[in-house]
mmCIF file of C-alpha atoms in Angstrom:
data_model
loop_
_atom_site.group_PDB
_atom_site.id
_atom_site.type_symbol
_atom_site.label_atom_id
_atom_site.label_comp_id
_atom_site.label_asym_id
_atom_site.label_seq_id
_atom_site.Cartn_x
_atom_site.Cartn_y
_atom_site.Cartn_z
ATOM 1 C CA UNK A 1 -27.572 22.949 -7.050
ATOM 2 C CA UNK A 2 -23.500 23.668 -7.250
ATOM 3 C CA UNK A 3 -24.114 23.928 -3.067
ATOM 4 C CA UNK A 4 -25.835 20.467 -3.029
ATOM 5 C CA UNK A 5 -23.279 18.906 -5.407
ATOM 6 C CA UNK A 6 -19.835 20.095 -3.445
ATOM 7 C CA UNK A 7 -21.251 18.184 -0.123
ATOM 8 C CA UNK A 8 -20.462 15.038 -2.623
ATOM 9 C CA UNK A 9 -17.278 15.683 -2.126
ATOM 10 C CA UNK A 10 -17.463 15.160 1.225
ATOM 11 C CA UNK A 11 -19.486 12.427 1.170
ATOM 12 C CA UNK A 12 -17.010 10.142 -0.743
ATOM 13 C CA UNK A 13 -14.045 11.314 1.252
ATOM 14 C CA UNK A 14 -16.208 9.831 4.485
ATOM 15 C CA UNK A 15 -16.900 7.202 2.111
ATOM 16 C CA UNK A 16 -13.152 6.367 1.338
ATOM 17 C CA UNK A 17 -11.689 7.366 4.899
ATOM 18 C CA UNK A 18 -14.350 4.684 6.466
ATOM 19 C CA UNK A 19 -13.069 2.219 4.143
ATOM 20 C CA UNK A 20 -9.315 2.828 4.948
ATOM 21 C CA UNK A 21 -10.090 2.779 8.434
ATOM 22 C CA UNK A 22 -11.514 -1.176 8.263
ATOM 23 C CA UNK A 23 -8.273 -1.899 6.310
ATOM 24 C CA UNK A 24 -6.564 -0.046 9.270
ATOM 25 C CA UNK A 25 -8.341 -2.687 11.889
ATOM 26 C CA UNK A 26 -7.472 -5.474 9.776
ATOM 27 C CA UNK A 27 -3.535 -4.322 9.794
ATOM 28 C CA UNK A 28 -3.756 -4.561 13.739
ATOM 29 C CA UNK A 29 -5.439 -7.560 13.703
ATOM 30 C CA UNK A 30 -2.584 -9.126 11.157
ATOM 31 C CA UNK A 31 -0.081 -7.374 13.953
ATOM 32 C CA UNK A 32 -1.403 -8.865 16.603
ATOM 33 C CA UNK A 33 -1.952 -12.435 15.827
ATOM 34 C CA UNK A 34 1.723 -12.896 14.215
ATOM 35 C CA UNK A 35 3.266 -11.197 17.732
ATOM 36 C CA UNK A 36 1.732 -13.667 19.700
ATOM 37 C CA UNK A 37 2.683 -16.429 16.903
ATOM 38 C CA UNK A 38 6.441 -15.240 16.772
ATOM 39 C CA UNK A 39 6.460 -14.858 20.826
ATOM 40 C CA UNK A 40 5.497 -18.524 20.509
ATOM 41 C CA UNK A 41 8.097 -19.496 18.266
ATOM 42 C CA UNK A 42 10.583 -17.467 20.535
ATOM 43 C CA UNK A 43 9.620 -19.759 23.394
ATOM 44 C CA UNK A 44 10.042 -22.645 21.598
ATOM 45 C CA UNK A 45 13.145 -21.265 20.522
ATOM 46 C CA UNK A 46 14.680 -20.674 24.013
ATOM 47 C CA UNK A 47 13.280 -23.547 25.329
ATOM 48 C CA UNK A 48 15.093 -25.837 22.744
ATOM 49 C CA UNK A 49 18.411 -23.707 23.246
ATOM 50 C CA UNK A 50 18.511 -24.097 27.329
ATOM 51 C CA UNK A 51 18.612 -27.958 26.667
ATOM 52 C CA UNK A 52 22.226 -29.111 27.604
ATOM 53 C CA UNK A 53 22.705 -32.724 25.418
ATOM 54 C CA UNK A 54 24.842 -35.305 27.483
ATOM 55 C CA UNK A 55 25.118 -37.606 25.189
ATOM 56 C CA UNK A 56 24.596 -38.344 21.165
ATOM 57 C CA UNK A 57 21.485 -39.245 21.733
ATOM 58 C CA UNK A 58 20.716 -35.994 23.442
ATOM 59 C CA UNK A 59 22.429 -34.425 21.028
ATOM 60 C CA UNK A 60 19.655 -35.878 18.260
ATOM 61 C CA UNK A 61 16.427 -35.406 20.290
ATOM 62 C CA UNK A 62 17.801 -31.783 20.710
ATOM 63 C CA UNK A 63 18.199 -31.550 16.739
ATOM 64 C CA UNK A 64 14.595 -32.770 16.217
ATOM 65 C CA UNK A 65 12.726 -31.093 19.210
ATOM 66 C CA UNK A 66 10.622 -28.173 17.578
ATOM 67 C CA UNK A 67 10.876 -29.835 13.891
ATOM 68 C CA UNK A 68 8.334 -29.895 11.507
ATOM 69 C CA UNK A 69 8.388 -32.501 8.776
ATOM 70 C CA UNK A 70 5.947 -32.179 6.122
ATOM 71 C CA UNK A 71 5.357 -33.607 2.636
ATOM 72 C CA UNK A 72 3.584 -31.606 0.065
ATOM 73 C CA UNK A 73 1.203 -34.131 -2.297
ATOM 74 C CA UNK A 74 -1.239 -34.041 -5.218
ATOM 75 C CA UNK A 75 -3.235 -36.761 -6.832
ATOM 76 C CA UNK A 76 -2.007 -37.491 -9.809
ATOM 77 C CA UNK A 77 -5.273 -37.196 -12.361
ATOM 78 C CA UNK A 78 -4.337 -40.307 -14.480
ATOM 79 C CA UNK A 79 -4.022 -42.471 -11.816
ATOM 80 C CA UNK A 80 -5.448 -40.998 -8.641
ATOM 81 C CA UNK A 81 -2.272 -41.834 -6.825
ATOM 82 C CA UNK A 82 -0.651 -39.525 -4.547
ATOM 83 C CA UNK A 83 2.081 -37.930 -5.860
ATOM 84 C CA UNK A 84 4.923 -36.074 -4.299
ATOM 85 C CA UNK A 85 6.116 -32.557 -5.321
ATOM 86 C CA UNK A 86 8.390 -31.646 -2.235
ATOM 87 C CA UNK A 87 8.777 -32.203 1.404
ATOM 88 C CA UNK A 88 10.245 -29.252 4.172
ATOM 89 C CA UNK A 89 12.349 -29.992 7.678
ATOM 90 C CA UNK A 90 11.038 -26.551 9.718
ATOM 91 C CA UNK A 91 13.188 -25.562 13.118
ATOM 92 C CA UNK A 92 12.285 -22.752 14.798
ATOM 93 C CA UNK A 93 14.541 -20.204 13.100
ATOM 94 C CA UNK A 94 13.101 -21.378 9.393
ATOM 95 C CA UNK A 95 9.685 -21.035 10.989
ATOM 96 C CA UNK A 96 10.295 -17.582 12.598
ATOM 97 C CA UNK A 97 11.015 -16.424 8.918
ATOM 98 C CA UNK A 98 8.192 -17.737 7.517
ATOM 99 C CA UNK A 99 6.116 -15.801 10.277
ATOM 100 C CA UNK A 100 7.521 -12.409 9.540
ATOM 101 C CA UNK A 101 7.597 -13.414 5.815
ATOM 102 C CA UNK A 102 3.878 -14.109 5.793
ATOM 103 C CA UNK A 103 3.158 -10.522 7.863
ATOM 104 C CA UNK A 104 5.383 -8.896 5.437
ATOM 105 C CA UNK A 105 3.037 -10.190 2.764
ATOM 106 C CA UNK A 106 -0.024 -9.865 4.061
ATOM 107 C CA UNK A 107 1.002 -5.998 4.806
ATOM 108 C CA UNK A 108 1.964 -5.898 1.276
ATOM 109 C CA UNK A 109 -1.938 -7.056 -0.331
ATOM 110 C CA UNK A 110 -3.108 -4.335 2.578
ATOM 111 C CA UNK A 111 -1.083 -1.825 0.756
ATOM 112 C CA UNK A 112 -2.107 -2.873 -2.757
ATOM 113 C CA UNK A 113 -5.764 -2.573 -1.267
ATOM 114 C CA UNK A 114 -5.357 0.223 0.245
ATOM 115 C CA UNK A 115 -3.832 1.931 -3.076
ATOM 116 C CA UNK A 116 -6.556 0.476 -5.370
ATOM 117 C CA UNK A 117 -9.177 2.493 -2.714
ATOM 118 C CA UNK A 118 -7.296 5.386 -3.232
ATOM 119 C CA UNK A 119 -7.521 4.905 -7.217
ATOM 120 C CA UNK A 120 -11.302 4.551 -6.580
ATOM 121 C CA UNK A 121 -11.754 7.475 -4.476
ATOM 122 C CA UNK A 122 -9.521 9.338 -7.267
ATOM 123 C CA UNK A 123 -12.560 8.635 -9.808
ATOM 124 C CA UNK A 124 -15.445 9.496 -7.871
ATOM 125 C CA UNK A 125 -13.863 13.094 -6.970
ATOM 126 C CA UNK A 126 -13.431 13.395 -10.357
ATOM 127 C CA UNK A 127 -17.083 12.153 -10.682
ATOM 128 C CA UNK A 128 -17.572 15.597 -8.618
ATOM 129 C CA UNK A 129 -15.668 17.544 -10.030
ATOM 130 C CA UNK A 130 -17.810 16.922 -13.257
ATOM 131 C CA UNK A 131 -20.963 17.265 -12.011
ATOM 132 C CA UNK A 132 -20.460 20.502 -10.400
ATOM 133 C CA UNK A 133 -18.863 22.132 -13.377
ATOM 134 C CA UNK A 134 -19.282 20.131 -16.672
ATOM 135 C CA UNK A 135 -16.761 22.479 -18.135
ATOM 136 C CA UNK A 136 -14.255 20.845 -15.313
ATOM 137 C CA UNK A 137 -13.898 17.952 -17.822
ATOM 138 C CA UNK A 138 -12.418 18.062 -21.364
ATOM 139 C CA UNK A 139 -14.920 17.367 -24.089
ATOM 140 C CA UNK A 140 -13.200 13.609 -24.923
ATOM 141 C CA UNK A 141 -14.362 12.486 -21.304
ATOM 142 C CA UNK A 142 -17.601 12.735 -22.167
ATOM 143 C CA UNK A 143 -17.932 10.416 -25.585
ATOM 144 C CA UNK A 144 -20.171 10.731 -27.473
ATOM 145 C CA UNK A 145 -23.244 12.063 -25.229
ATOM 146 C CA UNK A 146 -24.814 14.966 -26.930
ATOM 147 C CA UNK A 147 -23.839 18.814 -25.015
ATOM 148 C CA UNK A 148 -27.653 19.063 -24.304
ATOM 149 C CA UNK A 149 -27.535 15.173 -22.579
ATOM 150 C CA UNK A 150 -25.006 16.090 -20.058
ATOM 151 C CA UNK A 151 -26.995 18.660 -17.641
ATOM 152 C CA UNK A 152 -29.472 15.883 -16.719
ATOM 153 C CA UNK A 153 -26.982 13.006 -16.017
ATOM 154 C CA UNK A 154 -26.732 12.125 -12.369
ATOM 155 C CA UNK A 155 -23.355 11.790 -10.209
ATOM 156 C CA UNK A 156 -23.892 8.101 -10.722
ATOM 157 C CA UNK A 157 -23.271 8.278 -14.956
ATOM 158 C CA UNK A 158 -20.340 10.677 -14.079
ATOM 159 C CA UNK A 159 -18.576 7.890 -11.464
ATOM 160 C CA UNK A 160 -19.509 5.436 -14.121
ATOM 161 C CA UNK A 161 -17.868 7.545 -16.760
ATOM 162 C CA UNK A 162 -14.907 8.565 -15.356
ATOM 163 C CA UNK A 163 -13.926 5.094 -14.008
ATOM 164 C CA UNK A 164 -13.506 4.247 -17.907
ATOM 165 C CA UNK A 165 -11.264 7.153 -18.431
ATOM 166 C CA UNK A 166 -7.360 5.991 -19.241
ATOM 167 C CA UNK A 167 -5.142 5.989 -16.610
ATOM 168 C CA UNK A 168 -7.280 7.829 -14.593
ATOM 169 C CA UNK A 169 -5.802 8.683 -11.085
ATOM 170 C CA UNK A 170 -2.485 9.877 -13.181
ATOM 171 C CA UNK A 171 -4.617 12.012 -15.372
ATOM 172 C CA UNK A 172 -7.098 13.820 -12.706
ATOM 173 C CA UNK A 173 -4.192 14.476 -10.513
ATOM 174 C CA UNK A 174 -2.394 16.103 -13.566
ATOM 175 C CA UNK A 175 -5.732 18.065 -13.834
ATOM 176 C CA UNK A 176 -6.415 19.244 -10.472
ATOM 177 C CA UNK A 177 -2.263 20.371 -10.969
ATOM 178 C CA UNK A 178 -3.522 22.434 -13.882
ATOM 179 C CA UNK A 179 -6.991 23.706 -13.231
ATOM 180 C CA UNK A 180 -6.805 24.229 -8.957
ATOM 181 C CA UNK A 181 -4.111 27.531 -8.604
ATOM 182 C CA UNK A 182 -3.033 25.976 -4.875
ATOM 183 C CA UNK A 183 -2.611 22.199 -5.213
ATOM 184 C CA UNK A 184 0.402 21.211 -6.578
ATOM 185 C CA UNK A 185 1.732 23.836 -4.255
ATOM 186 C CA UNK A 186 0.099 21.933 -1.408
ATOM 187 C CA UNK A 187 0.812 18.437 -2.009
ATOM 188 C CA UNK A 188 4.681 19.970 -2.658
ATOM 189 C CA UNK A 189 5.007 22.245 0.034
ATOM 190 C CA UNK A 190 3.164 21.821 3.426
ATOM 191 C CA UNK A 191 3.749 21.671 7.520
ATOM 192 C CA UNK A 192 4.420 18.246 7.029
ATOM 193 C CA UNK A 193 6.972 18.581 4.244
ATOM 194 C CA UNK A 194 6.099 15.863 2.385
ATOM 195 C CA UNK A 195 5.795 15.402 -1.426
ATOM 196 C CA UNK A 196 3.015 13.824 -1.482
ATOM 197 C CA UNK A 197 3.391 13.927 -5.226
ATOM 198 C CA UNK A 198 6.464 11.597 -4.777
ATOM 199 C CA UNK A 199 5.365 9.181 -2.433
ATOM 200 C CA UNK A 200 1.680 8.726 -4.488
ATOM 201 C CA UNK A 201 3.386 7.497 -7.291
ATOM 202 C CA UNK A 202 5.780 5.504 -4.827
ATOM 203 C CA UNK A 203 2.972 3.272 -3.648
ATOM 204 C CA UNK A 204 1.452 2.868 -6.985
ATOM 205 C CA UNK A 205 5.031 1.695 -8.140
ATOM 206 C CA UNK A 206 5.420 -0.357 -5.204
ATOM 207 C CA UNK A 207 1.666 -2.034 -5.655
ATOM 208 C CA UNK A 208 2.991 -3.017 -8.957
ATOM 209 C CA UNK A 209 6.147 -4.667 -7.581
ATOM 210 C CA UNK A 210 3.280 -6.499 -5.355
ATOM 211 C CA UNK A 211 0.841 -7.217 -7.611
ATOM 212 C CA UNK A 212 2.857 -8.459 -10.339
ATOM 213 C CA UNK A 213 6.312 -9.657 -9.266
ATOM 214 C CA UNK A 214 5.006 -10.954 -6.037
ATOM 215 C CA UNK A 215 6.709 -8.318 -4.140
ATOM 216 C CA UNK A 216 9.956 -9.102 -5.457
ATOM 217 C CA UNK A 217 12.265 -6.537 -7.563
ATOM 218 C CA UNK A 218 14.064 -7.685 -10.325
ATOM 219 C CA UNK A 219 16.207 -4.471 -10.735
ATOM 220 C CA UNK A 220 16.127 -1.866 -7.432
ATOM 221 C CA UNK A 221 17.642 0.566 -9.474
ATOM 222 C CA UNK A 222 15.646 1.019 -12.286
ATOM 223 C CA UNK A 223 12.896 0.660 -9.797
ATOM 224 C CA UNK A 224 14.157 3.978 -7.854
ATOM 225 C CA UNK A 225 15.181 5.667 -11.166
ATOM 226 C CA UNK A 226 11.838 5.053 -12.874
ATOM 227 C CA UNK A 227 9.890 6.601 -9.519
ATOM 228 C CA UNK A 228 12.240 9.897 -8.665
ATOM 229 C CA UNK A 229 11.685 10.650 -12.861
ATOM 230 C CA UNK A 230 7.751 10.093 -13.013
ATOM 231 C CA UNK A 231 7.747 12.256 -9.758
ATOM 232 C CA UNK A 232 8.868 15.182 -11.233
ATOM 233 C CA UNK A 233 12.404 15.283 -9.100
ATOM 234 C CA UNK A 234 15.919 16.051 -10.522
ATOM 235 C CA UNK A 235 19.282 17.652 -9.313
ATOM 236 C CA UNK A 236 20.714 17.331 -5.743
ATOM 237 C CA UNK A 237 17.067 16.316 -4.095
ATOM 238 C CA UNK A 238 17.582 13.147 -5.953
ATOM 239 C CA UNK A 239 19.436 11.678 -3.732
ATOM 240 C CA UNK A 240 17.352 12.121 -0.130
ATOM 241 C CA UNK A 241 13.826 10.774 -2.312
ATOM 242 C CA UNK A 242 16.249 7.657 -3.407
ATOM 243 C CA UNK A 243 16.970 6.972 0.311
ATOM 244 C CA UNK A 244 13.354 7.181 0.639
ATOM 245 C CA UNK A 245 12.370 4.134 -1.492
ATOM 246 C CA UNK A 246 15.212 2.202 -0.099
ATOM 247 C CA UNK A 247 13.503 2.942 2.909
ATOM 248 C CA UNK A 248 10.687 0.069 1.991
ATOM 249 C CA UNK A 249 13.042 -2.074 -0.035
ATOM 250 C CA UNK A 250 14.590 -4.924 2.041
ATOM 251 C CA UNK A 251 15.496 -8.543 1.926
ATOM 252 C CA UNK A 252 12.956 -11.682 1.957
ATOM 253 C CA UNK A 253 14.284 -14.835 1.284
ATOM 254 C CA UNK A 254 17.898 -13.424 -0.047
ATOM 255 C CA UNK A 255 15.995 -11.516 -2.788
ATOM 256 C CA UNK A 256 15.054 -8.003 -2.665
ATOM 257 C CA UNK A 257 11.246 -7.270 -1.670
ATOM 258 C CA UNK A 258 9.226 -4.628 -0.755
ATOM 259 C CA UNK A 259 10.027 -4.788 3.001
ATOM 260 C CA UNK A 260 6.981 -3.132 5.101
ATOM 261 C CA UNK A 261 7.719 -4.818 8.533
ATOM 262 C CA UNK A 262 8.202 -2.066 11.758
ATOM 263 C CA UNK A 263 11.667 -1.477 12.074
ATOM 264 C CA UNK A 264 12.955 0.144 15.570
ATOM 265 C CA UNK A 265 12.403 3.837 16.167
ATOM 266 C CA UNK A 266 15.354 5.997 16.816
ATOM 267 C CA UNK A 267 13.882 8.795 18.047
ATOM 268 C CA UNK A 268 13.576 6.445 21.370
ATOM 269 C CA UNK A 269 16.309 4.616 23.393
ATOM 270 C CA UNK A 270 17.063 0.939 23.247
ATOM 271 C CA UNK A 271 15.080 -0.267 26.324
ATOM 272 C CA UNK A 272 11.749 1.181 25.336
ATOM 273 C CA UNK A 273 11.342 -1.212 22.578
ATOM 274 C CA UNK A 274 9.916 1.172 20.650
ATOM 275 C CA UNK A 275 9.326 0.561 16.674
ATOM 276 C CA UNK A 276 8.115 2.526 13.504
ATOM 277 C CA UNK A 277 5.176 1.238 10.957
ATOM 278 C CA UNK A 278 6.377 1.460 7.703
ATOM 279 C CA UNK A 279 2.697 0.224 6.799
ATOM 280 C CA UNK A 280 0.954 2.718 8.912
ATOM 281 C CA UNK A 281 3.197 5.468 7.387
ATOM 282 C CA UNK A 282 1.729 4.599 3.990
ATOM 283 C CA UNK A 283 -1.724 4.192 4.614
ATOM 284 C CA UNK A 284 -1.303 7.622 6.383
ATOM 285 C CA UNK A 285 -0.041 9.403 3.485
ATOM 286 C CA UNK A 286 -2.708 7.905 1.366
ATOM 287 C CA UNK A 287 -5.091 9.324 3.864
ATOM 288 C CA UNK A 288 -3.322 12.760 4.073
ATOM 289 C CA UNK A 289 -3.623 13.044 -0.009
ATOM 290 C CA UNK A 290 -6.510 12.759 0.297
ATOM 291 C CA UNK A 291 -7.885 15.110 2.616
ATOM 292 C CA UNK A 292 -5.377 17.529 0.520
ATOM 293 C CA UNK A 293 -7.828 16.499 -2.799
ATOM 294 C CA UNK A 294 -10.641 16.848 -0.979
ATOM 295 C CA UNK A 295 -10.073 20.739 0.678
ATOM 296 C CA UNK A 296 -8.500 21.839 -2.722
ATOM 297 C CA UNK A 297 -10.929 21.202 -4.753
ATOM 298 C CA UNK A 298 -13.962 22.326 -2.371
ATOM 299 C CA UNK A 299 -11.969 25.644 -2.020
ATOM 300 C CA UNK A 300 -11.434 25.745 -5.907
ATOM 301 C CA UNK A 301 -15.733 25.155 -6.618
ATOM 302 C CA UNK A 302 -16.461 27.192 -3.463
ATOM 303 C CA UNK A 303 -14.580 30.211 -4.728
ATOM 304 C CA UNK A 304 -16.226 29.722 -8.099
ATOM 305 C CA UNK A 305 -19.411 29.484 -7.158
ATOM 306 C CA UNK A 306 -19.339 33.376 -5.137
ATOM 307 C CA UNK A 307 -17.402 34.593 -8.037
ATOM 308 C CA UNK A 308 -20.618 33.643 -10.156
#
C-alpha cells in the first residue's frame, strides 16, 4: 500500500510541472506579441524622427504624426450623460512605455500564478506525505477525526485537509526541514548553489508586492530586510542575497516595482543581442524546488518503508 501511495508523489509533481509548463507557453506568447508591438512602435518611432520640418507647419504635423488622443468617459447614472474623467495625448515614446509596462505586468500576474501553483502543489505533497505515514502529520492536522477514522480516509480527504491547514506552504516546508535528515541541506547546498530557501520566500514576498500593492513597493528596504530575516540569512552573506532582490526591483512609472522584464546578458558581447529572463529564472527555481520536494521526500518514505 506505502508502494502504491509514494507513486502519488509523482503523480502531482507531473501534475504541477504540466501546469507550469502551460504558464511557460503563455509567457512566450506574452513575449512574442509585445516584440512585434514594440518593433512597431520603433518604426513608427524612426519613421517620425527621419522627417526633416521646413516650415512651422511641418514642424506641427511632425508634433502630431504618431499621436493618440483619447478621452476616457462614463455615463453618469443620474442623468445618463456622458461624463468625462480624463483624456491622454500618446507619442510614440509614452506608448513604448506603456508596452513594456503592460509586459512587465502581465509577467508579474504569471509570477503570482505561478507561485499560487507552487502553494498548491505544496499541499497535495503534504496530502502524501500523510497518507503514506499518518504519523508524518502532527495530531492538530487532523481535527477532530477519531485515530481509528484516519486509516480509511482517501488521498482526496488528506488534500482536502491539509489545504485548510494555516499557513501551509511555510509550515510543511518547516516540516520536511525537521522530519527529512537531507533537505534543508539540499535546498541550501547543491550544484547549482542556490538557496532555494531564500529565493522561495522571495517570490512569495514579491507575489505580495503584486497582488496587493499592484506591484509597487512602498519601502524597498524594509522589503529586502523583511525577506533576508524570514530566510534564515545573517552576517556578511547579507549583503550578496540583498543584491539579489534588487535584482527584480526596478523603476515603472518613477516608482519602484517589481521589475521582471529581460535585461541584457553579460556573459555575451554587445552585438549578439543577447538578453536574460528574469521571469524564466523564477519560474525555473519554482520548478527546481520542486523536483528537490519531490526526490526528498520519496527518498525519506522509500528508506522507511525497507527499514520496516
Amino acid at each position: 500500500m506505502k508502494n502504491e501511495s509514494i507513486i502519488l508523489i509523482d503523480e502531482v509533481y507531473q501534475d504541477f510541472s504540466e501546469k507550469i509548463a502551460n504558464l511557460n507557453d503563455f509567457l512566450h506568447t506574452v513575449k512574442k506579441n509585445t516584440e512585434n508591438i514594440a518593433l512597431d512602435i520603433d518604426k513608427k518611432r524612426q519613421r517620425i524622427e527621419d522627417v526633416v520640418p521646413q516650415t512651422e507647419h511641418d514642424k506641427y504635423v511632425k508634433d502630431i504624426i504618431g499621436k493618440t488622443f483619447r478621452s476616457h468617459l462614463f455615463y453618469n447614472p443620474y442623468t445618463e450623460e456622458p461624463n468625462s474623467y480624463g483624456h491622454s495625448e500618446i507619442d510614440v515614446y509614452k506608448e513604448m512605455e506603456l508596452c513594456l509596462s503592460l509586459k512587465n505586468k502581465q509577467y508579474q500576474w504569471l509570477l503570482t500564478e505561478a507561485y499560487e501553483l507552487f502553494e498548491d502543489y505544496i499541499e497535495s505533497i503534504y496530502a502524501c506525505a500523510g497518507l503514506i505515514d499518518n504519523d508524518f502529520w502532527p495530531a492538530s492536522d487532523y481535527g477532530s477525526i477519531s485515530v481509528s477514522e484516519i486509516k480509511s480516509k482517501d488521498f482526496s480527504w488528506f488534500q482536502t485537509t491539509a489545504s485548510k491547514k494555516k499557513e501551509a506552504t511555510k509550515a510543511v516546508l518547516h516540516k520536511l526541514r525537521t522530519e527529512i535528515d537531507n533537505f534543508a541541506k539540499a535546498e541550501a547546498t547543491n550544484p547549482l548553489k542556490r538557496n532555494y530557501r531564500f529565493f522561495i520566500t522571495m517570490i512569495e514576498n514579491l507575489r505580495h508586492i503584486i497582488v496587493h500593492n499592484g506591484g509597487y513597493f512602498n519601502d524597498v528596504e524594509l522589503f529586502i530586510k523583511n525577506t533576508i530575516q524570514k530566510s534564515g540569512i545573517n552576517g556578511k552573506k547579507a549583503q550578496d542575497f540583498e543584491d539579489k532582490i534588487k535584482y527584480f526591483i526596478g523603476k515603472i512609472h518613477e516608482k519602484d516595482a517589481v521589475l521582471l522584464l529581460e535585461v541584457p546578458s553579460t556573459k555575451y558581447p554587445p552585438h549578439m543581442n543577447a538578453h536574460v529572463s528574469k521571469i524564466n529564472f523564477l519560474i525555473e527555481v519554482l520548478m527546481e524546488y520542486s523536483f528537490i520536494i519531490m526526490t526528498e521526500l520519496k527518498n525519506h518514505f522509500s528508506i522507511s518503508i525497507t527499514n520496516n
